[in-house]
Amino acid sequence: MRADARRNRDRILEAARDAVAELGADAPMALIARRAGVGVGTLYRRFPDRSVLLAALAEQYVHELLDSIDRAVAAEPDAWAAVRAFVVYSVEKGRGAIAAALAGTSAPQARQALVQRLDELVRQAQADDAMRSDVGTDDLMELLNVFACHPGIIPERFLSLMLDGLERR
Amino acid sequence: MRADARRNRDRILEAARDAVAELGADAPMALIARRAGVGVGTLYRRFPDRSVLLAALAEQYVHELLDSIDRAVAAEPDAWAAVRAFVVYSVEKGRGAIAAALAGTSAPQARQALVQRLDELVRQAQADDAMRSDVGTDDLMELLNVFACHPGIIPERFLSLMLDGLERR
DNA sequence: TCCTAAGCGGAATGTCAGTTTCCTGTTCTA
DNA sequence: TAGAACAGGAAACTGACATTCCGCTTAGGA
């Protein structure tokens, strides 16, 4: 792959991430191309259609989240605190539609890796009696989606509200 | 207004309510007409454009919610219990996009009446020390919107989770 | 019963936003 | 420096909707 081609590919991915976060999974391809400073033709050569682009985005997103879990665990020996930190990170990251795409068809195995990793943490937090035990990891993912799908609308205090709700009474 | 016309108008409103709840504020007019068992022409005679239809829907929705507040208050002398009951009702009702439309331009005065009525209840609940005081009525409306915009996705236990989060610790 | 204004359906038309193709000119890199 | 890979973007295509229009139907009063 030629150096310039690689550069363009990266730019496209970046622009797509922003555009999708902002406009949803059906953000216009032409807009993505424009924002990447690239022609539509170039976009289509790299990503033959929208679903391929979305899958690439989803994969990238999962890796970011996995990293954020690792960081949270490293910084917080306490599992519940790590869960909180992860939730805050992922909501702030706010790549709503990407997360939604994740829930859909694209990159199912990547999603699974994420859920699995998060699940360890959740179980630990629950074993520590720090977190409600009637809410599972899947529920948590769903809640994250909901929050992620309303970027800008949800002030941080809703986050704390949700986190408080998750805590063991 | 002829009896058959009236009947059709009601059917249209009903179909529109469902379609908008399901597909969002830009649900196809043709779909609404079909579901109402009516031709598009008929739909357009009653509601010259989409915004008129949406406004009618919003108004109807506000009345339902106001009634539900009255019922909740009648059934629950305790303000916080009434708030909970109202929230449960309105989320179950789940007319997501209609609520969103409400937040938008259509029927601003109707919305205000609702907020005002709800606000009394919220203040009372807070005065009773039963509800978090760092969350206001507007926030509550927003939360409702978020929930309402994810019909089917949100199981009831999220509701209790949110309500627990709202409670005074 | 008959008349007619009100009402109806839905094909036809217009519009628009996006997608995708394709061809010409440009840029790497061996 | 050749030539393969790449870029750009105009243009054709697509499909989904909104909206109009008009010939036919019907409610309901006289």
GROMACS .gro file of N, CA and C in nm, chain A residues 132 134-136 138-140 142-143 145-147 149-150 153-155 157-158 160-169, chain B residues 132 134-136 138-140 142-143 145-147 149-150 153-155 157-158 160-169:
model
  174
  132ARG      N    1  -2.519  -0.343   4.240
  132ARG     CA    2  -2.643  -0.418   4.226
  132ARG      C    3  -2.619  -0.551   4.158
  134ASP      N    4  -2.874  -0.729   4.034
  134ASP     CA    5  -2.981  -0.760   3.940
  134ASP      C    6  -2.961  -0.692   3.804
  135VAL      N    7  -2.840  -0.640   3.783
  135VAL     CA    8  -2.806  -0.582   3.654
  135VAL      C    9  -2.680  -0.650   3.604
  136GLY      N   10  -2.688  -0.700   3.482
  136GLY     CA   11  -2.574  -0.773   3.428
  136GLY      C   12  -2.493  -0.688   3.331
  138ASP      N   13  -2.464  -0.724   3.010
  138ASP     CA   14  -2.540  -0.689   2.890
  138ASP      C   15  -2.626  -0.566   2.914
  139ASP      N   16  -2.685  -0.562   3.033
  139ASP     CA   17  -2.766  -0.446   3.068
  139ASP      C   18  -2.680  -0.321   3.068
  140LEU      N   19  -2.563  -0.337   3.122
  140LEU     CA   20  -2.473  -0.222   3.130
  140LEU      C   21  -2.440  -0.171   2.990
  142GLU      N   22  -2.617  -0.198   2.731
  142GLU     CA   23  -2.735  -0.134   2.677
  142GLU      C   24  -2.749   0.009   2.730
  143LEU      N   25  -2.728   0.020   2.858
  143LEU     CA   26  -2.734   0.153   2.918
  143LEU      C   27  -2.631   0.246   2.854
  145ASN      N   28  -2.516   0.227   2.558
  145ASN     CA   29  -2.567   0.262   2.427
  145ASN      C   30  -2.665   0.377   2.434
  146VAL      N   31  -2.758   0.363   2.526
  146VAL     CA   32  -2.860   0.465   2.539
  146VAL      C   33  -2.793   0.601   2.563
  147PHE      N   34  -2.701   0.602   2.654
  147PHE     CA   35  -2.633   0.728   2.682
  147PHE      C   36  -2.554   0.776   2.561
  149CYS      N   37  -2.608   0.726   2.261
  149CYS     CA   38  -2.691   0.770   2.149
  149CYS      C   39  -2.749   0.909   2.169
  150HIS      N   40  -2.724   0.969   2.282
  150HIS     CA   41  -2.776   1.103   2.304
  150HIS      C   42  -2.663   1.198   2.339
  153ILE      N   43  -2.691   1.572   2.483
  153ILE     CA   44  -2.815   1.592   2.554
  153ILE      C   45  -2.798   1.559   2.702
  154ILE      N   46  -2.716   1.460   2.729
  154ILE     CA   47  -2.707   1.407   2.863
  154ILE      C   48  -2.596   1.474   2.943
  155PRO      N   49  -2.631   1.556   3.037
  155PRO     CA   50  -2.527   1.619   3.117
  155PRO      C   51  -2.462   1.513   3.207
  157ARG      N   52  -2.439   1.491   3.512
  157ARG     CA   53  -2.505   1.449   3.635
  157ARG      C   54  -2.600   1.331   3.613
  158PHE      N   55  -2.642   1.311   3.490
  158PHE     CA   56  -2.721   1.193   3.463
  158PHE      C   57  -2.636   1.069   3.477
  160SER      N   58  -2.386   1.032   3.682
  160SER     CA   59  -2.368   0.999   3.823
  160SER      C   60  -2.497   0.941   3.877
  161LEU      N   61  -2.606   0.991   3.824
  161LEU     CA   62  -2.736   0.941   3.865
  161LEU      C   63  -2.749   0.794   3.830
  162MET      N   64  -2.708   0.763   3.709
  162MET     CA   65  -2.715   0.624   3.667
  162MET      C   66  -2.620   0.539   3.750
  163LEU      N   67  -2.502   0.592   3.774
  163LEU     CA   68  -2.405   0.513   3.850
  163LEU      C   69  -2.453   0.491   3.993
  164ASP      N   70  -2.512   0.594   4.049
  164ASP     CA   71  -2.567   0.577   4.183
  164ASP      C   72  -2.676   0.470   4.184
  165GLY      N   73  -2.754   0.472   4.077
  165GLY     CA   74  -2.860   0.373   4.068
  165GLY      C   75  -2.805   0.231   4.061
  166LEU      N   76  -2.688   0.221   4.001
  166LEU     CA   77  -2.627   0.088   3.986
  166LEU      C   78  -2.566   0.035   4.114
  167GLU      N   79  -2.536   0.128   4.202
  167GLU     CA   80  -2.466   0.088   4.324
  167GLU      C   81  -2.555   0.006   4.417
  168ARG      N   82  -2.491  -0.072   4.497
  168ARG     CA   83  -2.562  -0.149   4.598
  168ARG      C   84  -2.618  -0.051   4.701
  169ARG      N   85  -2.746  -0.069   4.737
  169ARG     CA   86  -2.799   0.026   4.837
  169ARG      C   87  -2.746  -0.009   4.973
  301ARG      N   88  -3.369   1.339   4.524
  301ARG     CA   89  -3.249   1.419   4.500
  301ARG      C   90  -3.284   1.564   4.469
  303ASP      N   91  -3.060   1.775   4.339
  303ASP     CA   92  -2.974   1.829   4.232
  303ASP      C   93  -3.026   1.793   4.094
  304VAL      N   94  -3.149   1.745   4.088
  304VAL     CA   95  -3.210   1.714   3.959
  304VAL      C   96  -3.344   1.788   3.953
  305GLY      N   97  -3.363   1.863   3.847
  305GLY     CA   98  -3.485   1.941   3.836
  305GLY      C   99  -3.586   1.878   3.743
  307ASP      N  100  -3.682   1.984   3.453
  307ASP     CA  101  -3.634   1.979   3.315
  307ASP      C  102  -3.546   1.856   3.293
  308ASP      N  103  -3.463   1.829   3.392
  308ASP     CA  104  -3.378   1.711   3.380
  308ASP      C  105  -3.464   1.585   3.371
  309LEU      N  106  -3.566   1.585   3.451
  309LEU     CA  107  -3.654   1.469   3.452
  309LEU      C  108  -3.718   1.450   3.314
  311GLU      N  109  -3.601   1.539   3.037
  311GLU     CA  110  -3.498   1.492   2.945
  311GLU      C  111  -3.476   1.341   2.961
  312LEU      N  112  -3.468   1.301   3.084
  312LEU     CA  113  -3.451   1.158   3.109
  312LEU      C  114  -3.566   1.078   3.049
  314ASN      N  115  -3.742   1.157   2.799
  314ASN     CA  116  -3.721   1.155   2.655
  314ASN      C  117  -3.625   1.046   2.615
  315VAL      N  118  -3.514   1.041   2.686
  315VAL     CA  119  -3.414   0.941   2.653
  315VAL      C  120  -3.475   0.803   2.660
  316PHE      N  121  -3.545   0.777   2.766
  316PHE     CA  122  -3.607   0.646   2.779
  316PHE      C  123  -3.711   0.624   2.671
  318CYS      N  124  -3.726   0.740   2.385
  318CYS     CA  125  -3.670   0.726   2.251
  318CYS      C  126  -3.611   0.589   2.226
  319HIS      N  127  -3.613   0.503   2.327
  319HIS     CA  128  -3.560   0.368   2.306
  319HIS      C  129  -3.666   0.267   2.342
  322ILE      N  130  -3.618  -0.130   2.384
  322ILE     CA  131  -3.480  -0.161   2.420
  322ILE      C  132  -3.463  -0.163   2.571
  323ILE      N  133  -3.537  -0.076   2.637
  323ILE     CA  134  -3.516  -0.057   2.779
  323ILE      C  135  -3.608  -0.141   2.864
  324PRO      N  136  -3.557  -0.241   2.927
  324PRO     CA  137  -3.643  -0.321   3.013
  324PRO      C  138  -3.682  -0.240   3.136
  326ARG      N  139  -3.644  -0.286   3.437
  326ARG     CA  140  -3.555  -0.271   3.551
  326ARG      C  141  -3.464  -0.149   3.537
  327PHE      N  142  -3.447  -0.101   3.416
  327PHE     CA  143  -3.371   0.023   3.400
  327PHE      C  144  -3.448   0.138   3.460
  329SER      N  145  -3.646   0.124   3.717
  329SER     CA  146  -3.632   0.125   3.863
  329SER      C  147  -3.493   0.172   3.898
  330LEU      N  148  -3.400   0.138   3.812
  330LEU     CA  149  -3.263   0.181   3.834
  330LEU      C  150  -3.255   0.333   3.831
  331MET      N  151  -3.318   0.389   3.732
  331MET     CA  152  -3.318   0.534   3.721
  331MET      C  153  -3.391   0.597   3.839
  332LEU      N  154  -3.501   0.536   3.875
  332LEU     CA  155  -3.579   0.593   3.985
  332LEU      C  156  -3.501   0.583   4.116
  333ASP      N  157  -3.433   0.472   4.135
  333ASP     CA  158  -3.351   0.460   4.254
  333ASP      C  159  -3.242   0.566   4.254
  334GLY      N  160  -3.188   0.590   4.136
  334GLY     CA  161  -3.084   0.692   4.126
  334GLY      C  162  -3.138   0.830   4.163
  335LEU      N  163  -3.265   0.850   4.135
  335LEU     CA  164  -3.325   0.982   4.161
  335LEU      C  165  -3.355   1.002   4.310
  336GLU      N  166  -3.366   0.891   4.380
  336GLU     CA  167  -3.405   0.899   4.520
  336GLU      C  168  -3.297   0.963   4.605
  337ARG      N  169  -3.342   1.023   4.713
  337ARG     CA  170  -3.249   1.078   4.811
  337ARG      C  171  -3.175   0.960   4.874
  338ARG      N  172  -3.042   0.972   4.888
  338ARG     CA  173  -2.970   0.860   4.951
  338ARG      C  174  -2.989   0.867   5.102
   0.00000   0.00000   0.00000
